[in-house]
Coordinates of C-alpha atoms and ligand atoms in Angstrom, one line a residue:
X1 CA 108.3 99.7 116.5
X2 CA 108.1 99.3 112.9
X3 CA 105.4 101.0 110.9
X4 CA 103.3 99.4 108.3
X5 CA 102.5 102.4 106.1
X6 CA 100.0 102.2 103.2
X7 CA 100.9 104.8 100.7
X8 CA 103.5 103.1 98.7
X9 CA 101.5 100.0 98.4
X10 CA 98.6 102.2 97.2
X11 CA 100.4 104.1 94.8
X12 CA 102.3 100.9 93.3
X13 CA 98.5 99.7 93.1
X14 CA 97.4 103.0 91.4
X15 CA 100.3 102.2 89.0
X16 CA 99.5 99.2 87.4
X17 CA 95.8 100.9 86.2
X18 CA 96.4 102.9 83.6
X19 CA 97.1 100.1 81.2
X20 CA 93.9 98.6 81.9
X21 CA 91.8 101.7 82.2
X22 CA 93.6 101.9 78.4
X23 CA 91.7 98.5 76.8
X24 CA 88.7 99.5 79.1
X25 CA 88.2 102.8 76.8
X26 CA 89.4 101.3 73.7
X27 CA 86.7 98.3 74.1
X28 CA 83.8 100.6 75.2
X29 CA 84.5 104.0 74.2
X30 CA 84.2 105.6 77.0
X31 CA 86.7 105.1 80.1
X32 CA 85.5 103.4 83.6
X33 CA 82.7 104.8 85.1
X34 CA 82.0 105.1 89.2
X35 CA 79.0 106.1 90.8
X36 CA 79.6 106.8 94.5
X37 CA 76.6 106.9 96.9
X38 CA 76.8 109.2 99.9
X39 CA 74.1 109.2 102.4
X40 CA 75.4 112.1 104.7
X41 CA 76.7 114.9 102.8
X42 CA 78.5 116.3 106.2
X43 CA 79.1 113.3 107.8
X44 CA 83.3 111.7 107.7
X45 CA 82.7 110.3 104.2
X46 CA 82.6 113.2 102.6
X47 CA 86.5 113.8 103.0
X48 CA 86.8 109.8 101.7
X49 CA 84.8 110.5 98.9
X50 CA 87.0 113.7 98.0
X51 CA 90.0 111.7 97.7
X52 CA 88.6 109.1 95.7
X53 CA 87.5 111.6 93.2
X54 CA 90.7 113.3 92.9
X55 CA 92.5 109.8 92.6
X56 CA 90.3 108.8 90.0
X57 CA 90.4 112.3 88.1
X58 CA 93.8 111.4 88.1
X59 CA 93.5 108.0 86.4
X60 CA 91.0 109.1 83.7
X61 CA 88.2 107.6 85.7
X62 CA 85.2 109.0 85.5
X63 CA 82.8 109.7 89.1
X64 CA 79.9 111.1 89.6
X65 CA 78.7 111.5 93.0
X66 CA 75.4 111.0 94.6
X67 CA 73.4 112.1 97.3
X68 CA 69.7 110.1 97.8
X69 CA 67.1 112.4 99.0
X70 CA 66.4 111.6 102.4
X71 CA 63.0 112.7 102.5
X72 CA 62.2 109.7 100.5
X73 CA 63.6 106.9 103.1
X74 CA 64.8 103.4 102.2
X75 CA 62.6 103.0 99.3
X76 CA 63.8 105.9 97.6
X77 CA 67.8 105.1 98.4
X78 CA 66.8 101.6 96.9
X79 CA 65.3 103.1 94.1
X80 CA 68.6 105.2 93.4
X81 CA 70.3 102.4 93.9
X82 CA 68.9 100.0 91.4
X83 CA 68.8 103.0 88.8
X84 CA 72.3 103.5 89.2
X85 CA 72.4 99.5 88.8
X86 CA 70.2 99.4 85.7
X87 CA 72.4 102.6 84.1
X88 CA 75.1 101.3 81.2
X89 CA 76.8 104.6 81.8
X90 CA 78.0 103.3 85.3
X91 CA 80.2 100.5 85.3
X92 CA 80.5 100.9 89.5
X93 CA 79.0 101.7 92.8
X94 CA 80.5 102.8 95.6
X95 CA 78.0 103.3 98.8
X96 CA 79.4 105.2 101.7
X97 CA 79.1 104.7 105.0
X98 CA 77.3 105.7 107.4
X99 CA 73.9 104.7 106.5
X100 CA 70.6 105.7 108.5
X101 CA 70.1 103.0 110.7
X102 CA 68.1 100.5 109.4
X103 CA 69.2 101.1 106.0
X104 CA 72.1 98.4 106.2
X105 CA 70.0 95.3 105.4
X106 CA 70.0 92.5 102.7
X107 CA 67.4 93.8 100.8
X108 CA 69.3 97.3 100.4
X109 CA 72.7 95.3 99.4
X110 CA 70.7 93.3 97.0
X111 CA 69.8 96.6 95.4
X112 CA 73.1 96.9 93.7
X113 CA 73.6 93.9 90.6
X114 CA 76.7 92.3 92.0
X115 CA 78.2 93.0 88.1
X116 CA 78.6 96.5 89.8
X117 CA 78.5 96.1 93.7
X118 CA 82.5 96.5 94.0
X119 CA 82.7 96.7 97.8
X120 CA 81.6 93.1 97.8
X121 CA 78.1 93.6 99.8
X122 CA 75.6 91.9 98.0
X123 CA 74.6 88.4 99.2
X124 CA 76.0 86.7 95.5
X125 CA 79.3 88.6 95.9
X126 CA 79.1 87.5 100.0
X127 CA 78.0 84.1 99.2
X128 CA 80.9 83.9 96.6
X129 CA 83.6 84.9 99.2
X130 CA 82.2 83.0 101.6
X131 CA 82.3 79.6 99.3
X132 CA 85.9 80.3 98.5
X133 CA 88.3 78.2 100.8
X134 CA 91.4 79.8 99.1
X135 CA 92.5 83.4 99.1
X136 CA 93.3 82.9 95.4
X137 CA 90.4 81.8 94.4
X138 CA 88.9 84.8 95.7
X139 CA 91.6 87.4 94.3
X140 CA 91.0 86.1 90.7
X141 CA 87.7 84.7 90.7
X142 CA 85.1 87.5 88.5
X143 CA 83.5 88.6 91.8
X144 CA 84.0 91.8 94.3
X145 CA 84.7 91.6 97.8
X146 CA 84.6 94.0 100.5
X147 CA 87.7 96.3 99.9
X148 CA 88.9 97.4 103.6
X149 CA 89.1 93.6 104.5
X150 CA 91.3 93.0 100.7
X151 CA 93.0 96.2 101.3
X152 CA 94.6 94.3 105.1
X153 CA 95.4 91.1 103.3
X154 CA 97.3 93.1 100.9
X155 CA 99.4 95.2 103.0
X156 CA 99.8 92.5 105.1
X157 CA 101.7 90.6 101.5
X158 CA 103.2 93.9 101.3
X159 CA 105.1 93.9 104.8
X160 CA 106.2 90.5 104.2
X161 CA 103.4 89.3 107.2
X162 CA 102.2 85.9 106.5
X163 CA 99.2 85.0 108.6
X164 CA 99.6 81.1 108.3
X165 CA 99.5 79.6 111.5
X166 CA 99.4 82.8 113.6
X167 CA 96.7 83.2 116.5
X168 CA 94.9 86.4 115.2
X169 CA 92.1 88.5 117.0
X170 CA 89.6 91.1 115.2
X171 CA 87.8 92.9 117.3
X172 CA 84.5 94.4 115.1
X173 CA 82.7 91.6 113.2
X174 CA 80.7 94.2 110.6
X175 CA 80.5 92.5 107.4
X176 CA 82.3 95.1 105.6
X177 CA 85.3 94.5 107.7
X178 CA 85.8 92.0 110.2
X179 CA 83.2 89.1 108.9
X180 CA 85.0 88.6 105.6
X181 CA 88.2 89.7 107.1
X182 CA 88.2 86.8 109.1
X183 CA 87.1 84.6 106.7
X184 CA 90.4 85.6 104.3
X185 CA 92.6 85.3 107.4
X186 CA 91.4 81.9 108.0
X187 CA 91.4 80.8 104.2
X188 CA 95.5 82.0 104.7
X189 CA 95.3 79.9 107.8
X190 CA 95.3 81.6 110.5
X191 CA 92.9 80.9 113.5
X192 CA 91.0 84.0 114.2
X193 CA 88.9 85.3 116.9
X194 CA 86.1 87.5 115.9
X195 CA 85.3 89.9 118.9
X196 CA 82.2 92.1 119.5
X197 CA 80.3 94.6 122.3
X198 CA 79.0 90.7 123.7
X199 CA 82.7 88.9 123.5
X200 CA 83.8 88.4 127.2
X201 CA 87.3 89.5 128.4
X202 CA 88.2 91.3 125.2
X203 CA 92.0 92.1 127.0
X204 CA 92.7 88.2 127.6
X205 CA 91.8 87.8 123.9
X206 CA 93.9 90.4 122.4
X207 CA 96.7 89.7 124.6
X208 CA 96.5 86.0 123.7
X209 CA 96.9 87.3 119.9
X210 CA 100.1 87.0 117.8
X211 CA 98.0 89.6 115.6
X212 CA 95.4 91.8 116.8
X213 CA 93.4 93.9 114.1
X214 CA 90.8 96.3 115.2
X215 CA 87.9 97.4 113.2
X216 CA 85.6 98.9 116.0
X217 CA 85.6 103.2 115.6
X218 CA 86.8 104.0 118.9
X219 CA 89.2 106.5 119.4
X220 CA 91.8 104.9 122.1
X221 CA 89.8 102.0 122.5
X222 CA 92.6 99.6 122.4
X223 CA 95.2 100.7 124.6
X224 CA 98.9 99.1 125.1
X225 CA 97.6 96.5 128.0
X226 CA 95.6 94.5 126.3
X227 CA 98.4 93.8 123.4
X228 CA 101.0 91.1 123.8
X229 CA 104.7 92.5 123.9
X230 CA 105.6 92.1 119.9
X231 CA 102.0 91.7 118.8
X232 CA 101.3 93.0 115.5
X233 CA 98.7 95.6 115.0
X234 CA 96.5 96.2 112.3
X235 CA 94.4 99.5 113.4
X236 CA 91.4 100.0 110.2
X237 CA 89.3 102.3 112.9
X238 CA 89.0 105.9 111.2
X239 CA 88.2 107.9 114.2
X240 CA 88.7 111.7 114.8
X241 CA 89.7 113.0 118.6
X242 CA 88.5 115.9 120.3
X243 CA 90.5 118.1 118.1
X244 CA 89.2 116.8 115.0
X245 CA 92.3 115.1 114.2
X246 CA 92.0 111.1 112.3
X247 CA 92.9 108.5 114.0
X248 CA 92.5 104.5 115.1
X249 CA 91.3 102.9 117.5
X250 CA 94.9 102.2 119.1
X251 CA 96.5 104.5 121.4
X252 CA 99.4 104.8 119.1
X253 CA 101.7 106.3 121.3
X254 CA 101.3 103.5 124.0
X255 CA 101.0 100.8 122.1
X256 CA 104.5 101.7 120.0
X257 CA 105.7 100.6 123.3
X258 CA 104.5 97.3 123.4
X259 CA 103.7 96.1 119.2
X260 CA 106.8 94.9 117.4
X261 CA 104.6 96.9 114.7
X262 CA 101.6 98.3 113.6
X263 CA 99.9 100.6 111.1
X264 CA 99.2 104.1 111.4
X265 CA 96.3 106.3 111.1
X266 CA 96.3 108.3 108.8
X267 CA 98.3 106.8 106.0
X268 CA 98.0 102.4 106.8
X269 CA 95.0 100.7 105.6
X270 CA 93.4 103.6 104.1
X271 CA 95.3 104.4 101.2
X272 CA 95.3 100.9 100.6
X273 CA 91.7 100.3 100.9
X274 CA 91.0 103.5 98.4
X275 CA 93.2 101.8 96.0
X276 CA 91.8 98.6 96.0
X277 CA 88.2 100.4 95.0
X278 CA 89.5 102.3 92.5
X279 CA 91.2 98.6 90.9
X280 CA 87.7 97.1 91.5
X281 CA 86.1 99.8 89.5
X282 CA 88.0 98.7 86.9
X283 CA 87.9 95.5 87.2
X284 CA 84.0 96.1 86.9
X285 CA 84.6 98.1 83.5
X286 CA 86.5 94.7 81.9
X287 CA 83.7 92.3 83.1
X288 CA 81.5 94.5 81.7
X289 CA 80.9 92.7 78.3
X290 CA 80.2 89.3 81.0
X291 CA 78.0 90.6 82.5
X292 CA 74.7 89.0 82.8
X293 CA 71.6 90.6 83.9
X294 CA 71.3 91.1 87.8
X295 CA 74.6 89.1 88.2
X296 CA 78.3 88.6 87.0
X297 CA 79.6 85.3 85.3
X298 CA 82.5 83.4 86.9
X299 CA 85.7 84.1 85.4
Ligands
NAP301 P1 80.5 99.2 112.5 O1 79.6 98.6 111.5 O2 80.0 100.2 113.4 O3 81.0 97.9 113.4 C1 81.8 98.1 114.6 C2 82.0 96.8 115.2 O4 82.8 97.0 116.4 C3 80.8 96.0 115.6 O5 80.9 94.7 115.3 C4 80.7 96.2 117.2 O6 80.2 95.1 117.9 C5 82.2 96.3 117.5 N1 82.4 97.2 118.7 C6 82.0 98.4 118.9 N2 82.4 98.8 120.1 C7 83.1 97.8 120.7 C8 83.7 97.5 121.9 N3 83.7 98.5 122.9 N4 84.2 96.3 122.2 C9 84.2 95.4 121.2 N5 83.6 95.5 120.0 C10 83.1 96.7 119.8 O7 81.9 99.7 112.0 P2 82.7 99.3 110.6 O8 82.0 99.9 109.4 O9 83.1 97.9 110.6 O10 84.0 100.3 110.8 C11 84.8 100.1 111.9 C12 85.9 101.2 111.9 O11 86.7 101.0 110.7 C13 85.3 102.6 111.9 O12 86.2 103.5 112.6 C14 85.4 102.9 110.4 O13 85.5 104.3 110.1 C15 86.6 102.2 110.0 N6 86.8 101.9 108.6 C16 88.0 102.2 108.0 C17 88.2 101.9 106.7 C18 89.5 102.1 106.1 O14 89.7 102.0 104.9 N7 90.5 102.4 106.9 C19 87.1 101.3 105.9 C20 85.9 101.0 106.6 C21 85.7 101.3 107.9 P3 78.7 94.6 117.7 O15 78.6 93.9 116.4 O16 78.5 93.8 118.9 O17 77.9 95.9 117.8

């Protein structure tokens, strides 16, 4: 089975930043600025959030990390949120995830100005992705979209995977993952299924797949009979096991019996989609100057 690692492409994405992050400080002063949100100090994120820092603190970005006070609720994470939005010395937020439940609503994605939102979550940066019918126009249009969901499209260019015309299944429609992902997949015409806890006969789907990406944090959820012998897998589940060790949602071991290939966990989509943040955050340091207030003008 072949493997569809992530680091290269991340680093060779790392690589072609510095330039940028170069005009960025010689326009503004100061070099790109990212303010990451994290809910649960103790929760998985934590180690995400340590890597991004050190990536950046490599780069010359600067981060500054913050953690809401959770005795004030969703009003007060709003709050923080538009303050963060509102504050010229941030020219990005991250929020990580998990969230309380309940917290994950319109009205707390519409906290961030979409100038700034560069995971793609607010409804103008949604409503922008979901209007574009080409993949390009959404790679160079001057709007953010979720990163995981860029981060597969990307290594699936990488590996020399084209989606056109491929039967493709994604099993987890959250919209930071499989919602857009399957819109991007089908604007590089593919015809997707979008599965879910209601889908029926989730096997016959993903067996019927010439591509089957899962996005539904389940350790060994997907196991080597429900994949087509030479489907492709793209596994985005960050899971740990029993012995506090990451992985996917694929059994990896059984399905590298079946998959012609698929991506592994560590080291596949997440170095990729860390990359694509940290290239969105500076993205959101050059449209800076266009910004208009509460919202972003189209490049
Ligand atoms: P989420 O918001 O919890 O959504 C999970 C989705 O999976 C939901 O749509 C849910 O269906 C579906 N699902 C859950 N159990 C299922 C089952 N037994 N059968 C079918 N569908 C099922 O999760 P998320 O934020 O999208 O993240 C998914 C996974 O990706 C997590 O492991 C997360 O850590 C990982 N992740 C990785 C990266 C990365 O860079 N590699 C980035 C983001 C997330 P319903 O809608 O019906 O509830």
């Amino acid at each position: 089975m072949r493997i569809l690692e992530g680091k290269t492409l991340s680093a060779r994405i790392l690589a072609a930043l510095p330039a940028r992050i170069e005009a960025v400080k010689a326009r503004q002063g100061r070099p790109p600025s990212l303010a990451i949100v994290n809910y649960f100090p103790d929760s998985p994120s934590a180690v995400y959030v340590s890597r991004k820092t050190a990536a950046c603190a490599k780069l010359g970005i600067t981060t500054k990390l913050f953690r809401p006070d959770q005795a004030g609720g969703i009003q007060a994470f709003r709050t923080l949120l538009a303050a963060l939005g509102a504050d010229t010395a941030y020219d990005a937020i991250m929020l990580e995830r998990p969230l309380p439940d309940g917290f994950e609503t319109l009205e707390t994605w519409d906290s961030l100005p979409a100038a700034k939102d560069v995971d793609g979550l607010s409804s103008l940066n949604m409503g922008r992705l979901f209007i574009s019918k080409k993949l390009s126009e959404i790679e160079t249009a001057g709007f953010f979209v979720p990163c995981t969901a860029l981060a597969v499209i990307r290594l699936l260019e990488f590996h020399g995977i084209a989606p056109s015309g491929m039967n493709i299944a994604v099993a987890g429609r959250s919209a930071v993952v499989g919602r857009p992902l399957a819109h991007m997949l089908t604007s590089l015409d593919a015809t997707v299924t979008l599965c879910h806890t209601r889908s029926r006969d989730i096997p016959a789907i993903l067996r019927a797949a010439d591509m089957v990406i899962t996005a539904v944090g389940r350790a060994g959820w997907l196991k080597k009979e429900m994949l087509a012998p030479g489907a492709l897998l793209i596994d985005v589940g960050t899971n740990f096991d029993a012995a506090g060790k990451m992985c996917g949602d694929a059994d990896f071991e059984g399905i590298s019996q079946v998959a012609a290939a698929a991506t592994p966990v560590p080291g596949g989509v997440g170095p990729v989609t860390m990359a694509c943040l940290i290239e969105a955050a500076v993205k959101a340091a050059e449209l800076t100057p266009k910004m208009e207030k509460g919202g972003i003008t189209l490049t």
